[in-house]
PDB file of C-alpha atoms in Angstrom:
ATOM      1  CA  MET A   1     232.244 -72.381-130.161  1.00 85.00           C
ATOM      2  CA  ILE A   2     234.186 -71.260-133.218  1.00 94.00           C
ATOM      3  CA  GLN A   3     232.157 -69.922-136.117  1.00 95.00           C
ATOM      4  CA  SER A   4     232.457 -71.384-139.600  1.00 95.00           C
ATOM      5  CA  PRO A   5     234.360 -69.315-142.173  1.00 95.00           C
ATOM      6  CA  CYS A   6     231.667 -70.083-144.752  1.00 92.00           C
ATOM      7  CA  VAL A   7     230.621 -67.033-146.776  1.00 88.00           C
ATOM      8  CA  ALA A   8     227.951 -68.854-148.828  1.00 83.00           C
ATOM      9  CA  LYS A   9     229.933 -68.536-152.067  1.00 81.00           C
ATOM     10  CA  CYS A  10     230.683 -72.216-152.314  1.00 81.00           C
ATOM     11  CA  GLY A  11     232.576 -73.810-155.119  1.00 83.00           C
ATOM     12  CA  VAL A  12     235.807 -75.728-155.184  1.00 86.00           C
ATOM     13  CA  ASN A  13     238.781 -75.319-157.462  1.00 86.00           C
ATOM     14  CA  GLU A  14     240.715 -78.176-159.046  1.00 83.00           C
ATOM     15  CA  ASP A  15     242.475 -78.812-155.696  1.00 87.00           C
ATOM     16  CA  ASP A  16     239.176 -79.128-153.778  1.00 88.00           C
ATOM     17  CA  ILE A  17     239.649 -75.739-152.070  1.00 91.00           C
ATOM     18  CA  CYS A  18     236.516 -73.629-151.740  1.00 91.00           C
ATOM     19  CA  MET A  19     237.194 -70.249-153.265  1.00 88.00           C
ATOM     20  CA  GLY A  20     234.635 -68.653-150.958  1.00 88.00           C
ATOM     21  CA  CYS A  21     236.013 -69.686-147.554  1.00 92.00           C
ATOM     22  CA  TYR A  22     239.390 -71.206-148.559  1.00 94.00           C
ATOM     23  CA  ARG A  23     238.822 -74.471-146.713  1.00 95.00           C
ATOM     24  CA  ASN A  24     239.547 -77.799-148.335  1.00 94.00           C
ATOM     25  CA  ILE A  25     236.752 -80.275-148.820  1.00 93.00           C
ATOM     26  CA  ASP A  26     237.767 -82.359-145.794  1.00 94.00           C
ATOM     27  CA  GLU A  27     237.624 -79.272-143.579  1.00 96.00           C
ATOM     28  CA  ILE A  28     234.234 -78.266-144.963  1.00 94.00           C
ATOM     29  CA  VAL A  29     232.635 -81.680-144.596  1.00 93.00           C
ATOM     30  CA  GLY A  30     234.187 -82.359-141.188  1.00 94.00           C
ATOM     31  CA  TRP A  31     233.503 -78.911-139.711  1.00 95.00           C
ATOM     32  CA  SER A  32     230.314 -79.764-137.823  1.00 92.00           C
ATOM     33  CA  LYS A  33     231.960 -82.656-135.966  1.00 92.00           C
ATOM     34  CA  ALA A  34     235.344 -80.983-135.433  1.00 95.00           C
ATOM     35  CA  ASP A  35     236.576 -79.735-132.086  1.00 95.00           C
ATOM     36  CA  ASP A  36     237.600 -76.128-131.460  1.00 96.00           C
ATOM     37  CA  ALA A  37     241.319 -76.926-131.746  1.00 96.00           C
ATOM     38  CA  PHE A  38     240.813 -78.240-135.280  1.00 96.00           C
ATOM     39  CA  LYS A  39     238.646 -75.257-136.204  1.00 97.00           C
ATOM     40  CA  ALA A  40     241.235 -72.809-134.857  1.00 97.00           C
ATOM     41  CA  GLN A  41     243.928 -74.493-136.971  1.00 97.00           C
ATOM     42  CA  VAL A  42     241.753 -74.180-140.077  1.00 97.00           C
ATOM     43  CA  TRP A  43     241.202 -70.476-139.389  1.00 97.00           C
ATOM     44  CA  LYS A  44     244.981 -70.011-139.133  1.00 97.00           C
ATOM     45  CA  LYS A  45     245.470 -71.586-142.591  1.00 96.00           C
ATOM     46  CA  ILE A  46     242.886 -69.453-144.383  1.00 95.00           C
ATOM     47  CA  PRO A  47     244.881 -66.196-144.786  1.00 94.00           C
ATOM     48  CA  GLY A  48     247.805 -68.067-146.360  1.00 94.00           C
ATOM     49  CA  ARG A  49     245.550 -69.940-148.742  1.00 92.00           C
ATOM     50  CA  LYS A  50     243.754 -66.736-149.683  1.00 90.00           C
ATOM     51  CA  ALA A  51     247.068 -64.999-150.363  1.00 90.00           C
ATOM     52  CA  GLU A  52     248.349 -67.940-152.389  1.00 88.00           C
ATOM     53  CA  LEU A  53     245.201 -68.540-154.398  1.00 84.00           C
ATOM     54  CA  GLY A  54     244.079 -64.946-154.747  1.00 78.00           C
ATOM     55  CA  LYS A  55     240.676 -64.373-156.140  1.00 70.00           C
ATOM     56  CA  GLY A  56     240.394 -67.709-157.857  1.00 62.00           C
ATOM     57  CA  GLU A  57     237.428 -69.084-159.629  1.00 61.00           C
ATOM     58  CA  ASN A  58     234.919 -71.555-158.262  1.00 60.00           C
ATOM     59  CA  SER A  59     235.121 -74.259-160.854  1.00 65.00           C
ATOM     60  CA  GLN A  60     232.458 -76.542-159.465  1.00 70.00           C
ATOM     61  CA  LYS A  61     229.983 -76.989-156.654  1.00 75.00           C
ATOM     62  CA  ILE A  62     230.558 -79.813-154.230  1.00 78.00           C
ATOM     63  CA  SER A  63     228.200 -82.524-155.400  1.00 77.00           C
ATOM     64  CA  LYS A  64     226.098 -84.508-152.964  1.00 83.00           C
ATOM     65  CA  GLU A  65     227.982 -87.623-154.026  1.00 85.00           C
ATOM     66  CA  ARG A  66     231.390 -86.032-153.378  1.00 85.00           C
ATOM     67  CA  TRP A  67     230.200 -84.729-150.009  1.00 84.00           C
ATOM     68  CA  GLN A  68     228.991 -88.199-149.006  1.00 90.00           C
ATOM     69  CA  GLU A  69     232.229 -89.783-150.231  1.00 89.00           C
ATOM     70  CA  VAL A  70     234.344 -87.438-148.109  1.00 88.00           C
ATOM     71  CA  ALA A  71     232.017 -87.796-145.090  1.00 90.00           C
ATOM     72  CA  ALA A  72     232.277 -91.591-145.268  1.00 92.00           C
ATOM     73  CA  ARG A  73     236.077 -91.438-145.531  1.00 90.00           C
ATOM     74  CA  LEU A  74     236.340 -89.045-142.579  1.00 90.00           C
ATOM     75  CA  GLU A  75     234.062 -91.281-140.502  1.00 90.00           C
ATOM     76  CA  GLU A  76     236.157 -94.307-141.405  1.00 90.00           C
ATOM     77  CA  GLU A  77     239.358 -92.478-140.433  1.00 89.00           C
ATOM     78  CA  ALA A  78     237.814 -91.427-137.105  1.00 86.00           C
ATOM     79  CA  LEU A  79     237.007 -95.035-136.277  1.00 87.00           C
ATOM     80  CA  ALA A  80     240.503 -96.286-137.157  1.00 79.00           C
TER      81      ALA A  80
END
């Protein structure tokens, strides 16, 4: 089981990248249902995102509505 990169400093920038863990919103929402291969790929992307984005600012929390919207879309894509 691959651990989540979450550091409990959640907040996304204008590109929906969390400036705490450097995952995009799809990766955050889908993490609990993702397989280890997906999680390993996300972990590989994090250093590059961190280097590119630096110490950016969390512009907004992920709202419940946005979370549900992304979760529904990911579920729909999984069924397709």
